Coordinates of C-alpha atoms in Angstrom, one line a residue:
Chain A
X1432 CA -32.4 59.6 133.8
X1433 CA -32.3 61.8 130.7
X1434 CA -32.5 60.1 127.3
X1435 CA -29.1 58.9 126.2
X1436 CA -27.7 59.8 129.6
X1437 CA -25.0 57.7 131.2
X1438 CA -25.1 56.0 134.5
X1439 CA -21.5 56.5 135.7
X1440 CA -21.8 54.2 138.7
X1441 CA -22.8 51.2 136.6
X1442 CA -20.2 52.0 133.9
X1443 CA -17.5 52.1 136.7
X1444 CA -18.6 48.7 138.0
X1445 CA -18.5 47.2 134.6
X1446 CA -15.0 48.6 134.1
X1447 CA -13.9 47.3 137.4
X1448 CA -15.0 43.9 136.4
X1449 CA -13.2 44.1 133.1
X1450 CA -10.0 45.3 134.7
X1451 CA -10.2 42.4 137.3
X1452 CA -10.9 39.9 134.4
X1453 CA -7.8 41.2 132.5
X1454 CA -5.6 40.4 135.6
X1455 CA -7.2 37.0 136.3
X1456 CA -7.2 35.8 132.7
X1457 CA -3.6 37.0 132.2
X1458 CA -2.4 35.0 135.2
X1459 CA -4.7 32.0 135.3
X1460 CA -5.5 31.5 131.6
X1461 CA -9.0 31.0 130.2
X1462 CA -9.9 27.5 131.1
X1463 CA -9.1 27.8 134.8
X1464 CA -10.7 31.2 135.3
X1465 CA -14.2 31.3 136.9
X1466 CA -16.6 34.2 136.9
X1467 CA -16.7 33.8 140.7
X1468 CA -12.9 34.4 140.9
X1469 CA -13.3 37.5 138.7
X1470 CA -16.1 38.8 141.0
X1471 CA -13.9 38.2 144.0
X1472 CA -11.0 40.1 142.4
X1473 CA -13.3 43.0 141.5
X1474 CA -14.8 43.0 144.9
X1475 CA -18.4 42.6 143.6
X1476 CA -21.1 40.0 143.9
X1477 CA -20.9 37.2 141.3
X1478 CA -24.5 38.0 140.3
X1479 CA -23.3 41.4 139.1
X1480 CA -20.7 39.8 136.8
X1481 CA -23.6 37.7 135.3
X1482 CA -25.7 40.8 135.0
X1483 CA -23.1 42.6 132.8
X1484 CA -21.7 39.6 130.9
X1485 CA -23.3 36.7 129.2
X1486 CA -20.9 34.1 130.4
X1487 CA -17.1 33.7 130.5
X1488 CA -16.5 34.0 126.8
X1489 CA -18.4 37.3 126.7
X1490 CA -16.3 38.6 129.6
X1491 CA -13.1 37.4 127.9
X1492 CA -14.0 39.2 124.7
X1493 CA -14.4 42.4 126.7
X1494 CA -11.3 41.9 128.8
X1495 CA -9.1 41.3 125.7
X1496 CA -10.8 44.0 123.7
X1497 CA -11.6 41.6 120.9
X1498 CA -13.5 43.4 118.2
X1499 CA -16.0 40.5 117.7
X1500 CA -16.9 37.1 118.9
X1501 CA -15.0 34.6 116.7
X1502 CA -18.2 32.5 116.5
X1503 CA -19.8 35.3 114.5
X1504 CA -17.3 34.6 111.7
X1505 CA -18.8 32.3 109.1
X1506 CA -16.9 29.0 109.1
X1507 CA -16.7 25.8 107.1
X1508 CA -20.0 24.8 108.7
X1509 CA -21.5 28.2 108.6
X1510 CA -24.7 29.2 107.1
X1511 CA -25.3 30.4 103.6
X1512 CA -22.7 28.1 101.9
X1513 CA -23.6 26.9 98.4
X1514 CA -21.0 24.3 98.1
X1515 CA -17.7 23.1 99.6
X1516 CA -15.6 25.3 97.2
X1517 CA -17.2 28.4 98.5
X1518 CA -16.6 28.0 102.2
X1519 CA -12.9 29.0 102.3
X1520 CA -13.4 32.2 100.4
X1521 CA -16.5 33.0 102.5
X1522 CA -14.5 32.4 105.8
X1523 CA -11.6 34.6 104.7
X1524 CA -13.9 37.4 103.6
X1525 CA -15.9 37.3 106.8
X1526 CA -12.8 37.2 109.0
X1527 CA -11.1 40.1 107.3
X1528 CA -14.3 42.2 107.1
X1529 CA -14.7 41.9 110.9
X1530 CA -11.1 43.0 111.5
X1531 CA -11.4 45.8 108.9
X1532 CA -14.3 47.2 110.9
X1533 CA -12.2 47.1 114.1
X1534 CA -9.3 49.1 112.6
X1535 CA -8.6 52.4 114.3
X1536 CA -10.4 51.3 117.4
X1537 CA -8.8 50.0 120.6
X1538 CA -9.6 46.5 119.4
X1539 CA -7.5 46.4 116.3
X1540 CA -5.6 43.4 115.1
X1541 CA -2.3 45.2 116.0
X1542 CA -3.5 45.7 119.6
X1543 CA -4.5 42.0 120.0
X1544 CA -1.3 40.7 118.4
X1545 CA 0.8 43.1 120.5
X1546 CA -0.9 41.9 123.7
X1547 CA -0.1 38.3 122.7
X1548 CA 3.5 39.1 121.8
X1549 CA 4.0 41.0 125.1
X1550 CA 2.7 38.3 127.3
X1551 CA 2.8 34.5 126.9
X1552 CA 0.1 34.3 129.5
X1553 CA -2.2 36.4 127.4
X1554 CA -1.3 34.3 124.4
X1555 CA -2.1 31.1 126.4
X1556 CA -5.5 32.5 127.4
X1557 CA -6.2 33.4 123.8
X1558 CA -5.4 29.9 122.6
X1559 CA -7.6 28.3 125.3
X1560 CA -10.4 30.7 124.4
X1561 CA -10.2 29.9 120.7
X1562 CA -10.0 26.2 121.6
X1563 CA -13.2 26.3 123.5
X1564 CA -15.0 28.9 121.4
X1565 CA -14.0 27.9 117.9
X1566 CA -11.9 24.9 117.3
X1567 CA -13.8 22.4 119.5
X1568 CA -17.0 23.3 117.6
X1569 CA -15.7 22.7 114.1
X1570 CA -17.2 19.5 112.6
X1571 CA -14.9 16.5 112.6
X1572 CA -14.6 14.8 109.2
X1573 CA -16.1 11.3 109.2
X1574 CA -13.7 8.6 110.2
X1575 CA -10.8 11.0 111.0
X1576 CA -9.0 10.9 114.3
X1577 CA -8.3 13.9 116.6
X1578 CA -4.7 14.2 115.6
X1579 CA -5.7 14.8 112.0
X1580 CA -8.4 17.2 112.9
X1581 CA -5.8 19.1 115.0
X1582 CA -3.5 19.4 112.0
X1583 CA -6.4 20.7 109.9
X1584 CA -7.5 23.4 112.3
X1585 CA -3.9 24.4 113.0
X1586 CA -3.3 24.9 109.3
X1587 CA -6.5 26.9 108.8
X1588 CA -5.5 29.1 111.7
X1589 CA -2.0 29.8 110.2
X1590 CA -3.5 31.0 107.0
X1591 CA -6.1 33.2 108.6
X1592 CA -3.8 34.8 111.1
X1593 CA -1.1 35.3 108.4
X1594 CA -3.6 37.2 106.2
X1595 CA -4.5 39.5 109.1
X1596 CA -0.8 40.1 110.1
X1597 CA 0.1 40.9 106.5
X1598 CA -2.9 43.2 106.0
X1599 CA -2.8 45.1 109.3
X1600 CA 0.8 44.9 110.5
X1601 CA 3.2 44.4 107.6
X1602 CA 0.7 46.3 105.4
X1603 CA 2.0 44.7 102.2
X1604 CA 0.0 45.5 99.1
X1605 CA -2.1 44.1 97.6
X1606 CA -2.9 42.1 100.8
X1607 CA -3.3 45.4 102.6
X1608 CA -5.3 47.1 99.8
X1609 CA -7.5 44.5 98.2
X1610 CA -11.1 43.9 99.3
X1611 CA -11.8 41.0 101.7
X1612 CA -13.7 39.4 98.8
X1613 CA -10.7 39.5 96.5
X1614 CA -8.5 38.0 99.2
X1615 CA -11.1 35.4 99.8
X1616 CA -10.9 34.4 96.2
X1617 CA -7.1 34.1 96.3
X1618 CA -6.7 32.4 99.7
X1619 CA -10.0 30.6 100.0
X1620 CA -9.0 27.5 98.1
X1621 CA -6.1 27.0 100.6
X1622 CA -8.5 26.9 103.5
X1623 CA -10.7 24.5 101.7
X1624 CA -7.7 22.2 101.0
X1625 CA -6.6 22.4 104.6
X1626 CA -10.0 21.5 105.7
X1627 CA -11.1 18.9 103.2
X1628 CA -8.3 17.5 101.1
X1629 CA -6.1 14.5 102.1
X1630 CA -3.1 15.8 104.1
X1631 CA 0.4 15.2 102.6
X1632 CA 2.0 12.4 104.6
Chain I
X66 CA 44.8 42.3 124.2
X67 CA 44.3 38.9 125.9
X68 CA 42.9 36.1 123.9
X69 CA 39.1 36.3 123.9
X70 CA 39.3 39.6 125.7
X71 CA 36.7 42.3 124.9
X72 CA 37.5 45.8 123.7
X73 CA 34.8 47.7 125.6
X74 CA 35.4 50.9 123.7
X75 CA 34.7 49.3 120.3
X76 CA 31.7 47.4 121.7
X77 CA 30.3 50.7 123.0
X78 CA 30.8 52.4 119.6
X79 CA 29.0 49.5 117.9
X80 CA 26.1 49.7 120.4
X81 CA 25.9 53.5 120.0
X82 CA 25.5 53.0 116.2
X83 CA 22.8 50.3 116.7
X84 CA 20.9 52.6 119.1
X85 CA 21.1 55.5 116.6
X86 CA 20.0 53.2 113.8
X87 CA 17.0 52.1 115.8
X88 CA 15.9 55.7 116.2
X89 CA 16.5 56.6 112.6
X90 CA 14.9 53.5 111.0
X91 CA 11.8 53.9 113.3
X92 CA 11.2 57.5 112.3
X93 CA 12.4 57.5 108.7
X94 CA 11.8 54.0 107.5
X95 CA 14.2 51.8 105.7
X96 CA 14.3 53.2 102.2
X97 CA 15.0 56.8 103.2
X98 CA 17.6 56.0 105.8
X99 CA 21.3 56.5 104.9
X100 CA 24.3 55.2 106.7
X101 CA 25.5 58.8 106.7
X102 CA 22.4 59.8 108.7
X103 CA 22.9 57.0 111.2
X104 CA 26.6 58.1 111.6
X105 CA 25.5 61.7 112.3
X106 CA 22.9 60.5 114.8
X107 CA 25.5 58.4 116.6
X108 CA 28.0 61.2 116.5
X109 CA 30.6 59.0 114.7
X110 CA 32.4 59.1 111.4
X111 CA 30.5 57.4 108.5
X112 CA 33.6 55.2 107.9
X113 CA 33.1 53.7 111.3
X114 CA 29.6 52.6 110.5
X115 CA 31.0 50.9 107.4
X116 CA 33.6 49.3 109.5
X117 CA 31.1 47.6 111.8
X118 CA 28.3 46.9 109.3
X119 CA 28.3 45.4 105.9
X120 CA 25.8 47.9 104.4
X121 CA 22.4 49.1 105.3
X122 CA 20.6 45.8 105.4
X123 CA 23.2 44.4 107.9
X124 CA 22.7 47.4 110.1
X125 CA 18.9 47.0 109.9
X126 CA 19.2 43.4 111.0
X127 CA 21.2 44.4 114.0
X128 CA 19.0 47.4 114.9
X129 CA 15.8 45.3 114.7
X130 CA 17.4 42.3 116.4
X131 CA 16.4 40.1 113.5
X132 CA 17.7 36.6 114.2
X133 CA 18.9 36.0 110.7
X134 CA 19.2 37.6 107.3
X135 CA 16.0 36.7 105.4
X136 CA 18.1 36.1 102.3
X137 CA 19.7 33.1 104.1
X138 CA 16.3 31.3 104.0
X139 CA 16.0 29.0 101.0
X140 CA 13.4 30.3 98.6
X141 CA 11.6 29.3 95.5
X142 CA 14.8 30.0 93.6
X143 CA 17.1 28.7 96.3
X144 CA 19.8 26.1 95.9
X145 CA 19.3 22.4 96.4
X146 CA 15.8 22.1 95.0
X147 CA 15.1 18.9 93.2
X148 CA 11.8 19.9 91.6
X149 CA 9.1 22.5 91.8
X150 CA 7.0 20.5 94.2
X151 CA 9.8 20.4 96.7
X152 CA 10.5 24.1 97.0
X153 CA 7.5 25.1 99.1
X154 CA 8.3 22.5 101.8
X155 CA 11.9 23.4 101.7
X156 CA 11.1 27.1 102.2
X157 CA 8.8 26.4 105.1
X158 CA 11.3 24.1 106.8
X159 CA 14.1 26.6 106.4
X160 CA 12.1 29.5 107.6
X161 CA 10.8 27.8 110.7
X162 CA 14.2 26.2 111.5
X163 CA 15.8 29.7 111.6
X164 CA 13.1 31.1 113.9
X165 CA 13.3 28.0 116.1
X166 CA 17.0 28.7 116.6
X167 CA 16.2 32.2 117.7
X168 CA 13.6 31.2 120.3
X169 CA 14.6 32.3 123.8
X170 CA 17.0 34.9 122.5
X171 CA 16.2 38.6 122.3
X172 CA 15.6 38.1 118.6
X173 CA 12.6 35.8 118.9
X174 CA 9.5 35.9 116.6
X175 CA 7.5 37.3 119.6
X176 CA 9.9 40.2 120.0
X177 CA 9.9 41.1 116.3
X178 CA 6.1 40.8 116.1
X179 CA 5.7 42.9 119.2
X180 CA 7.9 45.6 117.9
X181 CA 5.9 45.8 114.7
X182 CA 2.6 45.8 116.6
X183 CA 3.8 48.5 118.9
X184 CA 5.0 50.9 116.2
X185 CA 3.6 51.3 112.7
X186 CA 6.9 53.0 111.8
X187 CA 8.8 49.9 112.7
X188 CA 6.3 47.8 110.7
X189 CA 6.8 50.2 107.7
X190 CA 10.6 49.9 108.0
X191 CA 10.3 46.1 108.1
X192 CA 8.1 46.0 105.0
X193 CA 10.5 48.2 103.1
X194 CA 13.4 46.1 104.2
X195 CA 11.7 42.9 103.1
X196 CA 10.8 44.5 99.8
X197 CA 14.4 45.4 99.0
X198 CA 16.0 42.4 100.6
X199 CA 13.6 39.6 99.6
X200 CA 10.6 40.3 97.5
X201 CA 12.4 42.3 94.8
X202 CA 14.8 39.5 94.3
X203 CA 12.3 36.7 93.7
X204 CA 12.1 35.7 90.1
X205 CA 9.2 36.9 88.1
X206 CA 7.3 34.3 86.2
X207 CA 7.6 34.6 82.5
X208 CA 5.0 36.9 80.9
X209 CA 3.5 37.9 84.2
X210 CA 2.9 41.5 85.2
X211 CA 4.0 43.2 88.4
X212 CA 0.5 43.2 89.8
X213 CA 0.3 39.4 89.6
X214 CA 3.8 39.0 91.0
X215 CA 2.7 41.2 94.0
X216 CA -0.3 39.0 94.7
X217 CA 1.9 35.9 94.6
X218 CA 4.6 37.3 97.0
X219 CA 1.8 38.7 99.3
X220 CA 0.1 35.3 99.6
X221 CA 3.4 33.5 100.2
X222 CA 4.2 36.0 103.0
X223 CA 0.8 35.5 104.6
X224 CA 1.3 31.7 104.9
X225 CA 4.8 32.0 106.2
X226 CA 4.1 34.7 108.8
X227 CA 0.9 32.8 109.9
X228 CA 2.9 29.6 110.5
X229 CA 5.4 31.6 112.7
X230 CA 2.6 33.4 114.6
X231 CA 0.8 30.1 115.3
X232 CA 4.0 28.3 116.3
X233 CA 5.6 30.9 118.5
X234 CA 2.7 33.1 119.7
X235 CA -0.6 31.2 119.7
X236 CA 1.5 28.0 120.3
X237 CA -1.3 25.8 118.9
X238 CA -0.4 22.1 118.7
X239 CA 0.5 20.5 116.4
X240 CA 1.8 23.6 114.7
X241 CA 3.8 24.5 117.8
X242 CA 5.1 20.9 118.4
X243 CA 5.7 19.4 115.0
X244 CA 9.2 19.5 113.4
X245 CA 9.8 22.2 110.7
X246 CA 10.1 19.3 108.2
X247 CA 6.6 18.0 109.0
X248 CA 5.1 21.5 108.8
X249 CA 6.9 21.9 105.5
X250 CA 5.1 18.8 104.1
X251 CA 1.7 20.1 105.3
X252 CA 2.0 23.7 104.2
X253 CA 4.6 23.5 101.4
X254 CA 2.1 22.7 98.6
X255 CA 0.3 25.9 99.5
X256 CA 3.4 28.0 98.9
X257 CA 4.0 26.2 95.7
X258 CA 0.5 26.9 94.5
X259 CA 0.7 30.6 95.5
X260 CA 4.0 30.8 93.6
X261 CA 3.3 28.8 90.5
X262 CA -0.4 28.0 89.9
X263 CA -2.8 30.2 88.0
X264 CA -4.4 32.6 90.5
X265 CA -8.2 32.4 91.0
X266 CA -9.8 35.3 89.2

C-alpha cells in the first residue's frame, strides 16, 4: 500500500457498521443495543466491530457523528482544578471549545440538535448515552441522595446545552462572539452553584 | 353561514399568506421582511394581510408555528412580581408552562428547535424576531451600557432555552418530570443573578 493510501474495502466495512449502528441505536436506544446486534445488522462478524470500535460508546460517538467524547470535557471532578470556584468556568470553557472546533464539520452542534429534534428515539439514545458516559460518573456529594444528585446534574445540563444552543443556533451576540473563556467567567459560577450550593427548596 | 361553519375560501387565503411568509422570512430574515413583500409573494392585496394578521410579529408567530407570543411570558419587568427574588422563578415557570401547553401540537419546542437547526436562515429570523419582540423591550439597568445589557440578556436566554431543550428534547428527569413551579424555584435564582447581579469580570 502506498504511503497515505486508503484501503477502500476496510473503509466500506467501517461505514457499513456505522450505518447499521445508526439504525439500531435509533430504534433500540443506547442501553439495549449490543455490539453483537450491530454486527448482525451490518452482516459482519462481531470481532470486526470490536476491531474498528473501542466499545459501544465509541461506536455511538461515530454513529451519532458526535464531535468528541463527552468524557474528554473537563468536569467538576476533572484534572487541573485549583479550587471549587474554578471548576464551573473550566467546564464551560472546555465544553464550548470542543463544540467550536466541530463547527463547519458534519458533527456540529446544529446537526446533533437537529437529529435529536427530528427523532425522539435518537434523543432517547443520546440521553441514555450521556447517563452512562457522563452523569453516572459524576461524584455524589457526601450525604446526598440520588434525587438531589439528579436535580444537580439536570440543572448543570440545562445551562451547558443552553449556552451551546444560543452560541451555535440562535447565534445571539455576545454569546455567539465571546471566547469560551469569557463565557466561562460569566456562566461558570452558575454551574458551581448548581453543583455545590444548597438547592432552593 | 351555519353556526361554527368554516369559510374555506378565507382559510385558504390565510394559509396562502402563511406559506408565503414562511418563504420570505426564511430567505430575507425578520427585520428586512415587509408585509407588502409577503402580500406580493402570496399574490394578494396588502390590506388582506393586515386583515388576517395584527402586524409583522403576529404573522411571524403564525409562519414559524410558535405556540405563543413571547411577550406573553412574564419577564423581569412583568406584572405581579412581589420582589426581585421572585422574578426569575416566575419567568421560568411562565416560560415552561407555555411550552408545556404546546407539547403534542405542531408548535412544540422540538419542532421550533428542529426548524432552527435545519436552517440558519430560520434561526437568523428567529433571533431578529426575539431581538425586536423581547430583548429590546427589557429594561436597561440604570447606568449600564449596551454591551453589559447584551451579556445579561444573552445569559438569561441560555438558561431558558437550556431548560426547554433538557425538558422536551433530552427529556432528562427530573427536568422533564418536575412541575414548572419546581423548576422555577431551582433555576429562578440564576436568572435573577444574570439579570441583576454584578457580572464576573
